[in-house]
CSV table of N, CA and C in Angstrom, one decimal:
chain,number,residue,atom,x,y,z
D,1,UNK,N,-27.5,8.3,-17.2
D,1,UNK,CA,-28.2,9.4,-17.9
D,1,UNK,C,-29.5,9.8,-17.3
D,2,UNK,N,-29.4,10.8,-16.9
D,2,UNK,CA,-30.5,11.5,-16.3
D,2,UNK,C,-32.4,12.0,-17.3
D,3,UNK,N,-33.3,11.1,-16.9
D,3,UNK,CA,-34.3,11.1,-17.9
D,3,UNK,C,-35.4,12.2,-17.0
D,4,UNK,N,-36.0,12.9,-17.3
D,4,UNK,CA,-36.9,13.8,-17.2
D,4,UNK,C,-38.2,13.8,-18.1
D,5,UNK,N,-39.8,13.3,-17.5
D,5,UNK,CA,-40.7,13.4,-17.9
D,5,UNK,C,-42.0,14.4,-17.2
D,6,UNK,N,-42.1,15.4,-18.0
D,6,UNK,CA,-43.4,16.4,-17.3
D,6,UNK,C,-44.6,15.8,-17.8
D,7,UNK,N,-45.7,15.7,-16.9
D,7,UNK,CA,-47.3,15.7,-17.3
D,7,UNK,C,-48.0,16.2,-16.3
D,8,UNK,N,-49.0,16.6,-16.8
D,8,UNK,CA,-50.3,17.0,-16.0
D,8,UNK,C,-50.6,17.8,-16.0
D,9,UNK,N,-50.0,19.1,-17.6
D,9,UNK,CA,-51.0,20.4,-17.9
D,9,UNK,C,-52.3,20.0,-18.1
D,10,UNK,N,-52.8,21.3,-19.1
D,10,UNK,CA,-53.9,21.1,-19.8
D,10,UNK,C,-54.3,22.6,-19.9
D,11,UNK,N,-55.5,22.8,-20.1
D,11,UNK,CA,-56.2,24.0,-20.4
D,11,UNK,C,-57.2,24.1,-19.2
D,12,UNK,N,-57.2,25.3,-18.3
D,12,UNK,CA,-57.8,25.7,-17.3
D,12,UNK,C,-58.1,27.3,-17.5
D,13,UNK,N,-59.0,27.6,-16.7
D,13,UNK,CA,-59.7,28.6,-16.5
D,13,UNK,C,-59.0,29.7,-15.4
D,14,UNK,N,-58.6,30.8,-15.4
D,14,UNK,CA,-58.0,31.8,-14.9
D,14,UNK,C,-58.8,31.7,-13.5
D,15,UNK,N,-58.3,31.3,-12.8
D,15,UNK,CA,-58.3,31.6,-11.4
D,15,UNK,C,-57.9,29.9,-10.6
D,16,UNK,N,-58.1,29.1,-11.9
D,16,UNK,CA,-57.9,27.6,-11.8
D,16,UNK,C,-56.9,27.1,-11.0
D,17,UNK,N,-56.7,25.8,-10.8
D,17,UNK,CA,-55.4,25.2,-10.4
D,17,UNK,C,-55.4,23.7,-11.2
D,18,UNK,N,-53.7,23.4,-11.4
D,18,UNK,CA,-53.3,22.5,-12.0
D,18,UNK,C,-51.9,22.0,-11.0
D,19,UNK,N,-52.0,20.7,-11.6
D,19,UNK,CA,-50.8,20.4,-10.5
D,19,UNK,C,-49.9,18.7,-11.8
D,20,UNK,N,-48.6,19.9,-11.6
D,20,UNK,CA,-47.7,19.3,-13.1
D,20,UNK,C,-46.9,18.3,-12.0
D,21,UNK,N,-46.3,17.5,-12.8
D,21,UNK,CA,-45.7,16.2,-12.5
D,21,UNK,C,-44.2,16.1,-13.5
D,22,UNK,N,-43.0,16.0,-12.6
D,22,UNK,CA,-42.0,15.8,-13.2
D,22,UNK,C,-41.3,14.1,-13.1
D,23,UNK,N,-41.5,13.3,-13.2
D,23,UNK,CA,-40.6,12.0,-13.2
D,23,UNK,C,-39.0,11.9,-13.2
D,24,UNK,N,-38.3,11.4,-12.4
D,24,UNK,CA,-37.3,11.6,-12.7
D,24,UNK,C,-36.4,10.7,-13.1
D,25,UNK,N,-35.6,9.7,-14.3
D,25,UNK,CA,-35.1,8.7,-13.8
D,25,UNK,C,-33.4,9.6,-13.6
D,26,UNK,N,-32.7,8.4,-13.0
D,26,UNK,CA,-31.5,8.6,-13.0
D,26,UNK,C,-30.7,9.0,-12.0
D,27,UNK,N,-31.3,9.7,-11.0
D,27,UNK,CA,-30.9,10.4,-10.0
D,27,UNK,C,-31.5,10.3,-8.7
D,28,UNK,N,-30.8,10.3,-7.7
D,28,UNK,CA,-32.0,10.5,-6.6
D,28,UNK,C,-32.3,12.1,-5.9
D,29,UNK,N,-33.4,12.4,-5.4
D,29,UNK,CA,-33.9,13.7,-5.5
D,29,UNK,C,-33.1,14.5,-4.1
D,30,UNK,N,-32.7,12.9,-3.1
D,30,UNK,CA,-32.2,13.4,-2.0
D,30,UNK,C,-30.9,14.2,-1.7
D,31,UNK,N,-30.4,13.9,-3.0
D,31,UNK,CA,-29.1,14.5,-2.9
D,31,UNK,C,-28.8,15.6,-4.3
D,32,UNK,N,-30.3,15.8,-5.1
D,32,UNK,CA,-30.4,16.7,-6.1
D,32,UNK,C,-31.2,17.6,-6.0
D,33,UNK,N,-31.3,19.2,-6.3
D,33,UNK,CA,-31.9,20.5,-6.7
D,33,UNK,C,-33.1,19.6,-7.9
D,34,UNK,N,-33.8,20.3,-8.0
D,34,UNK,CA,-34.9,20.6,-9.3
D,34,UNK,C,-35.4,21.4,-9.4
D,35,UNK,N,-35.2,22.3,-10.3
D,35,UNK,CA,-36.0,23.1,-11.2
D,35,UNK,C,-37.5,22.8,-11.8
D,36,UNK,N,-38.4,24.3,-11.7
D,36,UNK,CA,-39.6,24.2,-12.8
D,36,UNK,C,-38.8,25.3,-13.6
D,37,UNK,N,-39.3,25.1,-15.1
D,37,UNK,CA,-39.1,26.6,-15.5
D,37,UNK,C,-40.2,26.5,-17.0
D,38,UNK,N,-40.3,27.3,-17.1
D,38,UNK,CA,-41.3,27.5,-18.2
D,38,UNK,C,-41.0,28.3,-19.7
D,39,UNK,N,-41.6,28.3,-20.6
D,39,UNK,CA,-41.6,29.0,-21.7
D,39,UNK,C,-43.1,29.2,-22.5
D,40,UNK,N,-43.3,30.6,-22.8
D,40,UNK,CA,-43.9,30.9,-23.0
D,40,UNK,C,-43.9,31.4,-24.8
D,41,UNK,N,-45.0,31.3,-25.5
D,41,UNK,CA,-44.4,31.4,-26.9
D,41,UNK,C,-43.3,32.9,-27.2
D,42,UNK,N,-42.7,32.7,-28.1
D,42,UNK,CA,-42.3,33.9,-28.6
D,42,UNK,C,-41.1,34.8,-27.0
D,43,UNK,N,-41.0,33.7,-26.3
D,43,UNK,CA,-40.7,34.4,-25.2
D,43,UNK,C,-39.2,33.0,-24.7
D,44,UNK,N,-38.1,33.7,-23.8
D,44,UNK,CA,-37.6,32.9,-23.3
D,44,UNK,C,-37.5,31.9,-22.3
D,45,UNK,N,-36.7,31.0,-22.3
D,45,UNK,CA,-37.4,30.0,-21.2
D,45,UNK,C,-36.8,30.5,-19.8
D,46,UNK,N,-37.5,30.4,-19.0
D,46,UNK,CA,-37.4,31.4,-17.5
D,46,UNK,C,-37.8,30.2,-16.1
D,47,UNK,N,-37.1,30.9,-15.1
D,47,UNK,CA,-36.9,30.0,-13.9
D,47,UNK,C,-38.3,30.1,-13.2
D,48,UNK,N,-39.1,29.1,-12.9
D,48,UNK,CA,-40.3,29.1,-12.0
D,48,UNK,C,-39.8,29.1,-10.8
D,49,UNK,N,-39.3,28.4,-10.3
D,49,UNK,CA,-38.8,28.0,-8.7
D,49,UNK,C,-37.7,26.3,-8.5
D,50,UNK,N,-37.3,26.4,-7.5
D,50,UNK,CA,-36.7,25.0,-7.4
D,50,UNK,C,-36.7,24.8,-5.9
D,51,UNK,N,-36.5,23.1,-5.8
D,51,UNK,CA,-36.6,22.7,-4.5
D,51,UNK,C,-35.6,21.7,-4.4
D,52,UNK,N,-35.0,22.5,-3.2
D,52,UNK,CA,-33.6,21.5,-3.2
D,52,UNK,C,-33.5,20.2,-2.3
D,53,UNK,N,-32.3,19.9,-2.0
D,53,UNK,CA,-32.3,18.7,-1.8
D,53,UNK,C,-32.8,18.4,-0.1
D,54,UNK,N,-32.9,19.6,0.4
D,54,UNK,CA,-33.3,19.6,2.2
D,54,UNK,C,-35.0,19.8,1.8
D,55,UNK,N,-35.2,20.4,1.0
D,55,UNK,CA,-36.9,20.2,0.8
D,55,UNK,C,-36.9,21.6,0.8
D,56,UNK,N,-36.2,22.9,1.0
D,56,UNK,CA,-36.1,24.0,1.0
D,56,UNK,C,-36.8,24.3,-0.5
D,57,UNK,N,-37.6,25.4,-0.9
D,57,UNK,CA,-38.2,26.1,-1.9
D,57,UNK,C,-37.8,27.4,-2.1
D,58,UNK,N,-37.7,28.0,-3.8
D,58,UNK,CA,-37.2,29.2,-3.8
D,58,UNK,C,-38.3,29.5,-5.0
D,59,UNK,N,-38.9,30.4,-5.5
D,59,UNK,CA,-40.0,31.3,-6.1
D,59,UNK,C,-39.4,32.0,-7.1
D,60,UNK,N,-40.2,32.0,-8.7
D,60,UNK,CA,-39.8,33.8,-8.9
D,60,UNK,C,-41.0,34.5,-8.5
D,61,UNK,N,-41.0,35.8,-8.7
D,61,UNK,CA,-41.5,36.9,-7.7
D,61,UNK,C,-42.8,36.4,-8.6
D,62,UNK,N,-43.0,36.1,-9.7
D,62,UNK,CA,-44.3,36.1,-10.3
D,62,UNK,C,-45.0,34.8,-10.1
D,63,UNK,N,-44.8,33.8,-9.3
D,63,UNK,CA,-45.4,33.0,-8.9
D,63,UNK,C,-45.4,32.7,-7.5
D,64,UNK,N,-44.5,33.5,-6.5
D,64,UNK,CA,-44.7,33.5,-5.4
D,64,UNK,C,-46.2,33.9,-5.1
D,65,UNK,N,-46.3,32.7,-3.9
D,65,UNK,CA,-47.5,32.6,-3.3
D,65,UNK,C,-48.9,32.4,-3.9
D,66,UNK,N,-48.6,31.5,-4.7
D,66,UNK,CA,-49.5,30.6,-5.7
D,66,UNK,C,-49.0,29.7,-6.2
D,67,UNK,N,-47.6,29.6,-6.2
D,67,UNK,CA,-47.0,28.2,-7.3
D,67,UNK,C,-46.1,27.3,-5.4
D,68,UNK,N,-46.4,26.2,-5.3
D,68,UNK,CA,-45.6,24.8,-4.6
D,68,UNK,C,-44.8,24.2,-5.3
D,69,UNK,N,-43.7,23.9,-4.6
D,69,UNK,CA,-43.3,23.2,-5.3
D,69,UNK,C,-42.9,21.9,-4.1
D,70,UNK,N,-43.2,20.9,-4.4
D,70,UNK,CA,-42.9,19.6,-3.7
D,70,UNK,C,-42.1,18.2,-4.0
D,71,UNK,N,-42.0,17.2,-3.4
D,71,UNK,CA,-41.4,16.0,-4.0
D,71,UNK,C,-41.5,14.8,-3.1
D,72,UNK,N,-42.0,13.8,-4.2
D,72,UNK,CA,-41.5,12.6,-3.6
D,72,UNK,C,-40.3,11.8,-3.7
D,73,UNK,N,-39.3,11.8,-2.6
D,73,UNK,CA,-37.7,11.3,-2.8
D,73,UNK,C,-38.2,9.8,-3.4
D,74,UNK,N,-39.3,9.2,-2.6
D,74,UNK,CA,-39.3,7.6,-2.9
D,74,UNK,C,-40.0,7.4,-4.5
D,75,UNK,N,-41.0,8.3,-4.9
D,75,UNK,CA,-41.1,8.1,-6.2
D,75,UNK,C,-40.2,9.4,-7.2
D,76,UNK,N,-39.3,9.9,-6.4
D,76,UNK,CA,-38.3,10.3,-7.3
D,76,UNK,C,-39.2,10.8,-8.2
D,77,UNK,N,-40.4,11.7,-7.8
D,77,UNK,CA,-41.0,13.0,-8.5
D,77,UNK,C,-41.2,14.1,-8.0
D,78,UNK,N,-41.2,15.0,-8.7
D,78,UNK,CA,-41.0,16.8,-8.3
D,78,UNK,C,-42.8,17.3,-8.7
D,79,UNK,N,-43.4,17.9,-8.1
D,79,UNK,CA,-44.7,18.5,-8.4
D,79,UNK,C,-44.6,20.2,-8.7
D,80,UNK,N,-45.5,20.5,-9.1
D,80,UNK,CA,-45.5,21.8,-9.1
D,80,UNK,C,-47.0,22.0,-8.6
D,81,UNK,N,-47.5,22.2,-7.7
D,81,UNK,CA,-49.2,22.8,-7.6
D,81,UNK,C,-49.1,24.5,-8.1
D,82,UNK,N,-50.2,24.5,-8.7
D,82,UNK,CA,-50.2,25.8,-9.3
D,82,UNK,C,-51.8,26.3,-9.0
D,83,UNK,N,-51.8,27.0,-8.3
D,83,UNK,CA,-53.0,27.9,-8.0
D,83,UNK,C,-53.3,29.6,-8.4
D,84,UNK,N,-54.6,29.7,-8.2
D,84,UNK,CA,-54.9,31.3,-8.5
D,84,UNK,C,-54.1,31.3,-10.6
D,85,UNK,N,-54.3,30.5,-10.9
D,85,UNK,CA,-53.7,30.9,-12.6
D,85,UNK,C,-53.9,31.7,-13.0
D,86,UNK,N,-52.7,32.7,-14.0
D,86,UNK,CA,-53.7,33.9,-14.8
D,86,UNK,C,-53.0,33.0,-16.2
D,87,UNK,N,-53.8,34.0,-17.3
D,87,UNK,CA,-53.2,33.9,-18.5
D,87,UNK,C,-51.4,34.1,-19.0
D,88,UNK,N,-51.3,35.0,-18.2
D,88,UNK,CA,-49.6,35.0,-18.2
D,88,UNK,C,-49.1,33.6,-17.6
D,89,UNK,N,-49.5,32.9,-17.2
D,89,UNK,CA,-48.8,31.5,-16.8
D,89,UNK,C,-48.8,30.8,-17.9
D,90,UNK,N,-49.9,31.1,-18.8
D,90,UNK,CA,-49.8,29.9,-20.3
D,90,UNK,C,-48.4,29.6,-20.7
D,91,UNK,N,-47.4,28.7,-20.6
D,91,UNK,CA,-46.4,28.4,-21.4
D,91,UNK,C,-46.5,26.7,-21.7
D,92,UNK,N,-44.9,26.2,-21.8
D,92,UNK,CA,-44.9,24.8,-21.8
D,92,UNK,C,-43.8,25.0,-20.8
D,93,UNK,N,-44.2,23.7,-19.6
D,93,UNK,CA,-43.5,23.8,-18.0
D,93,UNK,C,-42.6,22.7,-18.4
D,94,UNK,N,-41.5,22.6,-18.0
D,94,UNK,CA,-40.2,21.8,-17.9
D,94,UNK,C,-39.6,21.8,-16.5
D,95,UNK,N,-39.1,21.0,-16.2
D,95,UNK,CA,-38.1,20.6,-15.1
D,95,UNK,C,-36.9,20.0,-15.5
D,96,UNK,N,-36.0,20.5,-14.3
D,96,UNK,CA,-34.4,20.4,-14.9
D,96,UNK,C,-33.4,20.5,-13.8
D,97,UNK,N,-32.4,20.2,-13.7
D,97,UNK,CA,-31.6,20.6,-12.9
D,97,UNK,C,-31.7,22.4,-12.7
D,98,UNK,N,-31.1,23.2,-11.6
D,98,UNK,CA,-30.9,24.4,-11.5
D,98,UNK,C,-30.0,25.1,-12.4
D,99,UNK,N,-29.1,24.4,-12.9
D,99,UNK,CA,-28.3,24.4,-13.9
D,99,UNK,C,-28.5,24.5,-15.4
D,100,UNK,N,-29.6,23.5,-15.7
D,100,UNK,CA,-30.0,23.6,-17.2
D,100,UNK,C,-28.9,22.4,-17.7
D,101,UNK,N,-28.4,21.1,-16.8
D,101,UNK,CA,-27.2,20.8,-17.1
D,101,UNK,C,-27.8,19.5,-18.2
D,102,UNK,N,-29.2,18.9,-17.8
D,102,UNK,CA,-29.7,18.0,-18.7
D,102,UNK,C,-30.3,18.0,-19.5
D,103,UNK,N,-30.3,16.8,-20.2
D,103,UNK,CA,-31.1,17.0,-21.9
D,103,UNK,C,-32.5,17.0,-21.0
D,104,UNK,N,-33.4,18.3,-21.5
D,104,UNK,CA,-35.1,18.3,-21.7
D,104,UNK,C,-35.6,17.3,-21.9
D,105,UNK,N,-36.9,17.4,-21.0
D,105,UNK,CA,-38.3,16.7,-21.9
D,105,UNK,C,-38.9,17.3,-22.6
D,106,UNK,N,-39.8,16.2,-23.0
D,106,UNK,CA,-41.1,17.2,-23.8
D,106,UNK,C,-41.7,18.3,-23.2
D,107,UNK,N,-41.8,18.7,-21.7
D,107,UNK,CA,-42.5,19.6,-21.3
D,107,UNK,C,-43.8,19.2,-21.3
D,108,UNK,N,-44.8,19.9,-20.5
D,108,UNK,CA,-46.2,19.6,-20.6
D,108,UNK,C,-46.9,20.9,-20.9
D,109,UNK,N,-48.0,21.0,-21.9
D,109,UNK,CA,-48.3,22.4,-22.3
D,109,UNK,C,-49.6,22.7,-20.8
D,110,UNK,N,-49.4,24.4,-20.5
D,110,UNK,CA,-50.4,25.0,-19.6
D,110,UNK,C,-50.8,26.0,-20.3
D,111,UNK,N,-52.6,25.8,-20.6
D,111,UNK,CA,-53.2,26.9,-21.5
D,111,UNK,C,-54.2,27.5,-20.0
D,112,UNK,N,-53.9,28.7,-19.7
D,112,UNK,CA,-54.8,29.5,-18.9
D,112,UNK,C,-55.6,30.5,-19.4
D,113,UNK,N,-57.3,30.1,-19.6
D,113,UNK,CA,-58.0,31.1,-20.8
D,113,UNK,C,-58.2,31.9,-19.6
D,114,UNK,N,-58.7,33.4,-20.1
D,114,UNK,CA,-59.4,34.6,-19.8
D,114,UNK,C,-60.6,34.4,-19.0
Protein backbone atom coordinates (compact mmCIF):
# COMPACT_ATOMS: atom_id res chain seq x y z
CA UNK A 1 0.00 0.00 0.00
CA UNK A 2 1.36 3.05 -1.21
CA UNK A 3 1.59 5.97 1.69
CA UNK A 4 2.06 9.61 0.68
CA UNK A 5 3.03 12.37 3.15
CA UNK A 6 3.33 16.30 2.04
CA UNK A 7 5.03 19.05 4.38
CA UNK A 8 6.69 22.11 4.32
CA UNK A 9 3.99 24.80 3.29
CA UNK A 10 3.18 27.65 5.19
CA UNK A 11 2.39 31.24 4.57
CA UNK A 12 4.89 33.41 2.52
CA UNK A 13 5.12 36.60 0.92
CA UNK A 14 4.49 37.08 -2.93
CA UNK A 15 7.62 36.97 -4.55
CA UNK A 16 8.77 34.29 -1.77
CA UNK A 17 10.03 30.74 -1.97
CA UNK A 18 8.93 27.56 -0.30
CA UNK A 19 10.10 24.20 -0.85
CA UNK A 20 7.30 21.22 -0.15
CA UNK A 21 8.32 17.75 0.71
CA UNK A 22 6.57 14.60 -0.37
CA UNK A 23 7.47 11.22 1.53
CA UNK A 24 6.87 8.26 -0.07
CA UNK A 25 6.27 4.86 1.53
CA UNK A 26 5.67 1.92 -0.50
CA UNK A 27 7.29 2.26 -3.70
CA UNK A 28 10.44 2.97 -5.04
CA UNK A 29 10.80 6.35 -6.99
CA UNK A 30 13.28 4.68 -9.46
CA UNK A 31 10.92 2.91 -11.24
CA UNK A 32 7.82 5.40 -10.37
CA UNK A 33 6.35 8.97 -11.98
CA UNK A 34 5.24 11.53 -9.24
CA UNK A 35 3.06 14.11 -9.43
CA UNK A 36 2.59 17.71 -7.56
CA UNK A 37 -0.80 18.88 -8.04
CA UNK A 38 -2.63 21.35 -6.15
CA UNK A 39 -6.04 22.68 -5.16
CA UNK A 40 -7.08 25.80 -4.67
CA UNK A 41 -10.39 26.73 -2.71
CA UNK A 42 -13.57 26.65 -4.59
CA UNK A 43 -11.47 25.48 -7.44
CA UNK A 44 -10.49 22.01 -8.93
CA UNK A 45 -7.65 19.93 -8.13
CA UNK A 46 -5.03 20.52 -11.10
CA UNK A 47 -1.63 19.09 -12.34
CA UNK A 48 1.58 21.15 -11.05
CA UNK A 49 4.25 19.06 -12.85
CA UNK A 50 5.75 15.48 -12.45
CA UNK A 51 9.04 13.85 -12.48
CA UNK A 52 9.53 10.71 -13.79
CA UNK A 53 11.37 7.90 -13.18
CA UNK A 54 14.70 8.98 -15.50
CA UNK A 55 14.55 12.29 -13.45
CA UNK A 56 12.93 13.90 -16.61
CA UNK A 57 10.41 17.03 -15.48
CA UNK A 58 7.25 18.18 -17.10
CA UNK A 59 5.50 21.85 -15.89
CA UNK A 60 2.08 23.35 -16.26
CA UNK A 61 2.49 26.53 -18.26
CA UNK A 62 1.63 28.38 -14.96
CA UNK A 63 4.52 27.37 -13.02
CA UNK A 64 6.98 26.82 -15.60
CA UNK A 65 10.06 28.44 -14.77
CA UNK A 66 9.63 28.99 -11.15
CA UNK A 67 8.35 25.64 -9.80
CA UNK A 68 11.41 22.38 -9.54
CA UNK A 69 10.63 19.57 -9.13
CA UNK A 70 13.31 16.94 -7.73
CA UNK A 71 13.89 13.65 -5.79
CA UNK A 72 15.59 11.66 -3.64
CA UNK A 73 15.46 7.78 -4.93
CA UNK A 74 17.41 6.91 -1.55
CA UNK A 75 15.16 8.82 0.77
CA UNK A 76 12.27 7.94 -1.50
CA UNK A 77 11.24 11.81 -1.47
CA UNK A 78 9.87 14.10 -4.19
CA UNK A 79 10.45 18.02 -3.58
CA UNK A 80 8.82 20.76 -5.09
CA UNK A 81 11.08 24.15 -4.82
CA UNK A 82 8.76 26.89 -5.46
CA UNK A 83 10.07 30.27 -6.31
CA UNK A 84 8.95 33.91 -7.55
CA UNK A 85 5.21 32.96 -5.58
CA UNK A 86 2.19 34.85 -6.54
CA UNK A 87 -1.10 34.68 -4.73
CA UNK A 88 -2.60 32.51 -7.42
CA UNK A 89 -0.29 29.67 -6.05
CA UNK A 90 -2.27 29.69 -2.66
CA UNK A 91 -3.86 26.16 -2.63
CA UNK A 92 -3.28 22.87 -0.59
CA UNK A 93 -0.23 20.93 -2.65
CA UNK A 94 -0.50 17.11 -2.90
CA UNK A 95 1.52 14.48 -4.55
CA UNK A 96 0.40 11.44 -6.28
CA UNK A 97 1.01 9.16 -8.88
CA UNK A 98 0.37 10.78 -12.57
CA UNK A 99 -2.53 8.82 -12.56
CA UNK A 100 -4.36 9.91 -9.43
CA UNK A 101 -4.25 6.02 -8.83
CA UNK A 102 -3.48 6.40 -4.86
CA UNK A 103 -5.24 7.18 -1.74
CA UNK A 104 -4.17 11.16 -0.90
CA UNK A 105 -2.48 12.73 1.89
CA UNK A 106 -3.33 15.36 3.90
CA UNK A 107 -1.63 17.80 1.60
CA UNK A 108 0.27 20.69 2.90
CA UNK A 109 -1.48 24.12 2.94
CA UNK A 110 0.49 27.19 0.69
CA UNK A 111 -0.88 30.69 1.70
CA UNK A 112 0.91 33.36 -0.67
CA UNK A 113 -0.10 37.00 0.74
CA UNK A 114 -0.15 40.19 -1.55
Amino acid sequence: QVQLVESGGGLVQAGGSLRLSCQVAGLSLSINAISWFRQAPGKQRELVGTIYRDGGTKYADSVKGRFTISKDNAKVTVYLQMSSLKPEDTAVYYCNSPLRIWDWGQGTQVTVSS
